GROMACS .gro file of C-alpha atoms in nm:
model
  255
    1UNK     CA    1   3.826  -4.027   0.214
    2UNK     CA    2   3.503  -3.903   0.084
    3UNK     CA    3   3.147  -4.046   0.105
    4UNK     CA    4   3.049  -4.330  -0.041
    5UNK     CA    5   2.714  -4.327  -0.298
    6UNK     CA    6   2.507  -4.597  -0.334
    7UNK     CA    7   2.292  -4.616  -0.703
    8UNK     CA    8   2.001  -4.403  -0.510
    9UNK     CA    9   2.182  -4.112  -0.453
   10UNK     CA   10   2.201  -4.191  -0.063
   11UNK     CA   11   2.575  -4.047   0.018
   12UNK     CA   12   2.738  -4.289   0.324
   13UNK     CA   13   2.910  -4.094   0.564
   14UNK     CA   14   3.044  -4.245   0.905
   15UNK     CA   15   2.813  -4.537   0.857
   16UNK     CA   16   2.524  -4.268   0.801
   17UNK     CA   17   2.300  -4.242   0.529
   18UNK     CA   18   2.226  -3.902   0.379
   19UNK     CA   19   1.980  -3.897   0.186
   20UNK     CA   20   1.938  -3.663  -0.142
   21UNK     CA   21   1.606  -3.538   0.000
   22UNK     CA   22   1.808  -3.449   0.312
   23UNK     CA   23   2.030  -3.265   0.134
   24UNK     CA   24   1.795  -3.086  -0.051
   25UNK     CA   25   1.587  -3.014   0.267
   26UNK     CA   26   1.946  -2.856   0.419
   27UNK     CA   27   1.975  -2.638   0.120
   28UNK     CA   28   1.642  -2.549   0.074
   29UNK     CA   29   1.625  -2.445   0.460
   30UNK     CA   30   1.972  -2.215   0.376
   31UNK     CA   31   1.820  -2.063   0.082
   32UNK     CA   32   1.492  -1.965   0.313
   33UNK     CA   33   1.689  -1.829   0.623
   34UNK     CA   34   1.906  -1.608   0.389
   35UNK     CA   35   2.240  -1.781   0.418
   36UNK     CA   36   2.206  -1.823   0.032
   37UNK     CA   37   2.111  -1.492  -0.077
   38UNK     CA   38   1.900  -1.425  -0.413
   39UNK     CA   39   2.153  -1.453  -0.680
   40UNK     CA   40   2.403  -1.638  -0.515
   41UNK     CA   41   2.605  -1.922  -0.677
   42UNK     CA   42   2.539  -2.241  -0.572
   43UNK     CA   43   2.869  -2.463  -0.641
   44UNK     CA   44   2.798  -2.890  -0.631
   45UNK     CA   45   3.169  -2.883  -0.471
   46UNK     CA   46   3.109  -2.627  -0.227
   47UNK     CA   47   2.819  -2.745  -0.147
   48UNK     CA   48   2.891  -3.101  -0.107
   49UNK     CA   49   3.183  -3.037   0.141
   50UNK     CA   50   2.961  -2.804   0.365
   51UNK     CA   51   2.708  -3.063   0.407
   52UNK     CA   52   2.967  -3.357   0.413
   53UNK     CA   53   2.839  -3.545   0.126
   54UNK     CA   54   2.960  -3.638  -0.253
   55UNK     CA   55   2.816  -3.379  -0.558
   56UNK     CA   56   2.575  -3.703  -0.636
   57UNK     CA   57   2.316  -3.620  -0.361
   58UNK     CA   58   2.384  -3.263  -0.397
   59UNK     CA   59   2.333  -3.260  -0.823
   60UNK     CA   60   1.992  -3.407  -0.754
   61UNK     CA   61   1.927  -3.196  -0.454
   62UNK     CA   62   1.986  -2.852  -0.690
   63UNK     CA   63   1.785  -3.030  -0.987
   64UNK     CA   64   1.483  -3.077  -0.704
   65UNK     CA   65   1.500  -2.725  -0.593
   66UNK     CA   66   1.538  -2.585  -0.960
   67UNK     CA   67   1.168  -2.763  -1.016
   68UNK     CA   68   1.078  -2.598  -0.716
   69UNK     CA   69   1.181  -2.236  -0.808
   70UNK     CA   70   1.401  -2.179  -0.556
   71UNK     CA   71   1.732  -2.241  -0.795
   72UNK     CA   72   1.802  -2.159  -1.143
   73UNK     CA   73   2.052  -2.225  -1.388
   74UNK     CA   74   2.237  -1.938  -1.508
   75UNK     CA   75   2.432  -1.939  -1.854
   76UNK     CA   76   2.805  -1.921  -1.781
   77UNK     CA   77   2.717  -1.903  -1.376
   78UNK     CA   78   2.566  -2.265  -1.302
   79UNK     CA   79   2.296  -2.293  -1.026
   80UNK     CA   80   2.250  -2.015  -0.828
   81UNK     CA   81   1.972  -1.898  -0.613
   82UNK     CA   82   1.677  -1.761  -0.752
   83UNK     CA   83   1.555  -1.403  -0.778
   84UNK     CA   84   1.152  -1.416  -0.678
   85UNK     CA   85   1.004  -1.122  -0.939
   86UNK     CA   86   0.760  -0.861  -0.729
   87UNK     CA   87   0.519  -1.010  -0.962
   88UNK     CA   88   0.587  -1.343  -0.861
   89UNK     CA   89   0.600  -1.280  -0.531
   90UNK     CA   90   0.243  -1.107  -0.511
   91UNK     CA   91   0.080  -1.454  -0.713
   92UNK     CA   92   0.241  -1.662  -0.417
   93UNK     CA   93   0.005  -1.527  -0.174
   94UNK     CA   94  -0.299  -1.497  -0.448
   95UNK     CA   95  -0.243  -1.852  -0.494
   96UNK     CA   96  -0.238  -1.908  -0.119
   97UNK     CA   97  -0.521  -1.738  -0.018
   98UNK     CA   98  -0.713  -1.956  -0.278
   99UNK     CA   99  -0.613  -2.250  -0.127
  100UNK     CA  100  -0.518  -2.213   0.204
  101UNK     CA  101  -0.909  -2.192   0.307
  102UNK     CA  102  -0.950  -2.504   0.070
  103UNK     CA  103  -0.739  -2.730   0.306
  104UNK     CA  104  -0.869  -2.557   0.642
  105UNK     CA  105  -1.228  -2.669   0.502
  106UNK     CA  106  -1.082  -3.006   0.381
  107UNK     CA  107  -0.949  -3.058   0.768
  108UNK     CA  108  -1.292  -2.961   0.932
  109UNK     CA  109  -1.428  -3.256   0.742
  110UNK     CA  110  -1.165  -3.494   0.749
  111UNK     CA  111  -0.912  -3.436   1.071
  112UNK     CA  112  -0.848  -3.701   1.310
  113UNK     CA  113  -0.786  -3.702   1.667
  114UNK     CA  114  -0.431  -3.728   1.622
  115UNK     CA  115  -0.438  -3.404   1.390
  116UNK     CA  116  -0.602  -3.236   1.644
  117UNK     CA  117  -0.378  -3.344   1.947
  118UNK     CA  118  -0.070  -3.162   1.744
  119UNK     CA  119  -0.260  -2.855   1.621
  120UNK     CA  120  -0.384  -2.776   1.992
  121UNK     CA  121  -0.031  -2.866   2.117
  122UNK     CA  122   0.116  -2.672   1.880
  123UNK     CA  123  -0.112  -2.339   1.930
  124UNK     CA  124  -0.063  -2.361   2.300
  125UNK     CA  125   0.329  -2.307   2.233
  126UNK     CA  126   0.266  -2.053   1.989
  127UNK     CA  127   0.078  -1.843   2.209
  128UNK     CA  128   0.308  -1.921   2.506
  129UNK     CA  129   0.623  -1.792   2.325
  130UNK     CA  130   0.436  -1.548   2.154
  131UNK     CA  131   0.292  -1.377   2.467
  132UNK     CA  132   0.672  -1.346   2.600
  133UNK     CA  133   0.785  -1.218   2.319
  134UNK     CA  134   0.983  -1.521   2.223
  135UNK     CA  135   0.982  -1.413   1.822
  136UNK     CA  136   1.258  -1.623   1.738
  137UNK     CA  137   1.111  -1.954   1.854
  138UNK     CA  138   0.799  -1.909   1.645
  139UNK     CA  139   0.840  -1.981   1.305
  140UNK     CA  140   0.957  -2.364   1.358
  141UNK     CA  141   0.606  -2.389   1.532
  142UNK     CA  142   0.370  -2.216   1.226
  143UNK     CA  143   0.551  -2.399   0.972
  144UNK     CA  144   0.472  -2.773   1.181
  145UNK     CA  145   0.175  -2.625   1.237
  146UNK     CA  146   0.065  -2.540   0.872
  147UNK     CA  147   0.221  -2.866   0.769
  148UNK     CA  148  -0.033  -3.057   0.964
  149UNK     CA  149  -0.317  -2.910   0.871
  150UNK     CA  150  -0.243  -2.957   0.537
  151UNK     CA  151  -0.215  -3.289   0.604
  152UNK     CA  152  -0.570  -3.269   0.826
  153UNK     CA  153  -0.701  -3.185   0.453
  154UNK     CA  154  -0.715  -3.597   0.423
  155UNK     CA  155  -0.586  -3.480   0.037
  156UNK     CA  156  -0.198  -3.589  -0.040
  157UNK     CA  157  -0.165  -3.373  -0.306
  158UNK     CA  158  -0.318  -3.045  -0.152
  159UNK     CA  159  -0.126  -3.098   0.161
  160UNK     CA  160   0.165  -3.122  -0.078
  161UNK     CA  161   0.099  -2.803  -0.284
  162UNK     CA  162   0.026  -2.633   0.041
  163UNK     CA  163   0.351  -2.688   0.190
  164UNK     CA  164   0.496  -2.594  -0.071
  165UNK     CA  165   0.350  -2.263  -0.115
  166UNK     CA  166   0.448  -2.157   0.246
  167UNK     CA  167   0.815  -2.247   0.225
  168UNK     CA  168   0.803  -1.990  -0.074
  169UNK     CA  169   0.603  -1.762   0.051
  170UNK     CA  170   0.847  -1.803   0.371
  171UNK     CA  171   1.120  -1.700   0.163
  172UNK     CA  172   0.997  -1.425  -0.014
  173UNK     CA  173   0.879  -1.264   0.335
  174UNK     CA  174   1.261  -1.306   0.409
  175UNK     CA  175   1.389  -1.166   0.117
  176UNK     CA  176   1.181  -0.868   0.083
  177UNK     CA  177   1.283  -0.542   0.213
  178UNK     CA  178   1.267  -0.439   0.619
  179UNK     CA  179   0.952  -0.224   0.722
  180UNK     CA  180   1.100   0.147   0.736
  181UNK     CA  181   0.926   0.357   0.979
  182UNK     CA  182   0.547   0.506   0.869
  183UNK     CA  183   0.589   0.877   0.776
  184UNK     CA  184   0.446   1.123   0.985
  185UNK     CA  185   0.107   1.120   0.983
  186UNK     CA  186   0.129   0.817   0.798
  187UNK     CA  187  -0.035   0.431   0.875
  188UNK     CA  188   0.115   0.270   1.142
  189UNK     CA  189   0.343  -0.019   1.089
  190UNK     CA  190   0.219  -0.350   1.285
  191UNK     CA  191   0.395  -0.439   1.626
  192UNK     CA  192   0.545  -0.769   1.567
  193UNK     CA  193   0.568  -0.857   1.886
  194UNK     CA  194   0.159  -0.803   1.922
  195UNK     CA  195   0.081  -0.957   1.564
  196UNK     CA  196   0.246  -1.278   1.709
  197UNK     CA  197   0.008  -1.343   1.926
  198UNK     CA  198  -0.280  -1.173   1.726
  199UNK     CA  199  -0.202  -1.452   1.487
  200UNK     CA  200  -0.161  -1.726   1.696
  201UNK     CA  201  -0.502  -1.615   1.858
  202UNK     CA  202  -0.609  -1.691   1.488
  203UNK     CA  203  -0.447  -2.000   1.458
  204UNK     CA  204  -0.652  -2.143   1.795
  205UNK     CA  205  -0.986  -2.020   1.655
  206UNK     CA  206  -0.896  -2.212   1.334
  207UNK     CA  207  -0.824  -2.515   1.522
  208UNK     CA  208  -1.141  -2.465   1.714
  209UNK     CA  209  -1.408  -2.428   1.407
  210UNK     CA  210  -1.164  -2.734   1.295
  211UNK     CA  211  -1.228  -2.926   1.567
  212UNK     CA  212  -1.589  -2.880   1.562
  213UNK     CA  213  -1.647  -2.964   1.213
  214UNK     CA  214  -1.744  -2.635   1.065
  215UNK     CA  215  -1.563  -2.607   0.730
  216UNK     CA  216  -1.766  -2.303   0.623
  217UNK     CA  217  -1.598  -2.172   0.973
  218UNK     CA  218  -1.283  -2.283   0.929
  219UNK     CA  219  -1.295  -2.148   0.519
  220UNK     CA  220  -1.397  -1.769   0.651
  221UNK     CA  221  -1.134  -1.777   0.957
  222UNK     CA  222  -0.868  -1.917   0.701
  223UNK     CA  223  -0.923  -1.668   0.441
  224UNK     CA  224  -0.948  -1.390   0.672
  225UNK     CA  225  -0.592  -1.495   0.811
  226UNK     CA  226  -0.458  -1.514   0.465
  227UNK     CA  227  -0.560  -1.178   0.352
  228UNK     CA  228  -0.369  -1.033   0.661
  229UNK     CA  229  -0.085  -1.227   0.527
  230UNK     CA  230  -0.110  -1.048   0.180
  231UNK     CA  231  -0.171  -0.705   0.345
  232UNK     CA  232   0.150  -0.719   0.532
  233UNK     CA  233   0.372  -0.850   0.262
  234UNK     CA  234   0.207  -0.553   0.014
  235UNK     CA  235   0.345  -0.301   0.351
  236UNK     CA  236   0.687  -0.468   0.308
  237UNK     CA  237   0.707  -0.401  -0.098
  238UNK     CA  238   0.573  -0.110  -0.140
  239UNK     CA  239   0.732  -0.048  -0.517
  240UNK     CA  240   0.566  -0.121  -0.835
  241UNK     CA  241   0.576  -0.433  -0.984
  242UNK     CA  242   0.880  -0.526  -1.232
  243UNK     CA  243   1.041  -0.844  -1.376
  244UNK     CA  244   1.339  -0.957  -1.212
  245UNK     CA  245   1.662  -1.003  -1.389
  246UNK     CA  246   1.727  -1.375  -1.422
  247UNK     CA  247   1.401  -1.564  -1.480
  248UNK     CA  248   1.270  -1.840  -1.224
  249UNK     CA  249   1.238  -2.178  -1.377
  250UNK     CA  250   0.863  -2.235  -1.360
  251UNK     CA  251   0.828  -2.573  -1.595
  252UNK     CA  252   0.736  -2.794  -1.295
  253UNK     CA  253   0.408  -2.550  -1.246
  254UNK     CA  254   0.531  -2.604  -0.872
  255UNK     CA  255   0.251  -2.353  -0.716
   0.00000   0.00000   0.00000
């Protein structure tokens, strides 16, 4: 026998509640890690047997993530994954090195102790993993580690929009092309391995000017961090802009 729904949406299953919002978290983390490729269908039934729920949770789950750009409807195809434009891709990280620096300011003015406690926790694992080249282990960290100090910014709806904008721009960095080798002669391509803890040295200076209070501090160090960002996604797409093939529903004005 199936799950049960209740009128919220909240699929029962072994005396569990599963929530929509979980679902659409589970999806939502497939679509970023590439499991659901740009493009590919995304059937309620399919769906709701891989995540052990009813299509209830899962309808509302797609609906969520269609506001969110990460799903759009196709005619005759249903919901399927969405196909980020290069255009759209590139106004991601504009958008996020405009307000990126906004919250770190926001969080040198507003942080409490508590913030702080997880963002120094949280750099001393990145730089840990990151100095023995544990690559894999990192990304879990900078996304809980962005996510708080958004919400160091004191400002729900910033810390929201924040978030937000780095699960895209998470997803986009995964679904853009792989680094080929420079040319001869040519600028050489950044060591991962050494970025990782180039940017997690960032990260601790960050939390630093953030801890003392210095938003002007925390601003430069924030925007200087995000422009990195944007160089090295600009290195991973290196063709022209173009407009993608299926549009990306954009109504919610999610960015």
């Amino acid at each position: 026998m199936g799950p049960e729904v209740s009128g919220d949406s909240t699929a029962v299953q072994g005396g569990r509640r599963i929530s929509a919002h979980a679902v659409c978290t589970a999806i939502r983390d497939d679509i970023v890690s590439g499991t659901y490729q740009p493009g590919s269908r995304l059937t309620e039934e399919l769906l709701a047997r891989r995540y052990g729920v009813s299509r209830v949770p899962v309808r509302e789950a797609l609906r969520t993530l269609e506001s969110e750009g990460f799903v759009t409807t196709r005619r005759h195809a249903g919901a399927c994954v969405a196909q980020p434009s290069e255009r759209e891709a590139a106004d991601l990280l504009d958008i996020r090195a405009l307000l990126e620096p906004l919250g770190a300011a926001r969080a040198a003015q507003r942080r409490t102790e508590a913030h702080l406690k997880v963002l120094r926790g949280l750099v001393r694992l990145g730089r840990e993993r990151a100095q023995h080249g544990r690559l894999g282990e990192l990304r879990p960290l900078g996304d809980w580690f962005h996510e708080t100090l958004a919400q160091a910014s004191g400002s729900p709806s910033l810390a929201a929009m924040l978030v937000q904008l780095r699960r895209k721009t998470v997803w986009v960095y995964a679904a853009a092309p792989v680094p080929q080798p420079a040319p001869p002669g040519g600028a050489r391509r950044p060591d991962p391995a050494a970025r990782a803890v180039e940017s997690w040295a960032e990260h601790g200076a960050l939390v630093d000017a953030v801890a003392r209070g210095d938003a002007d501090r925390a601003r430069a160090l924030a925007t200087a961090h995000t422009e990195r960002a944007l160089a090295e996604y600009r290195q991973r797409r290196p063709t022209p802009v173009r407009a993608s093939k299926h549009s990306v529903n954009t109504a919610s004005g999610r960015n």
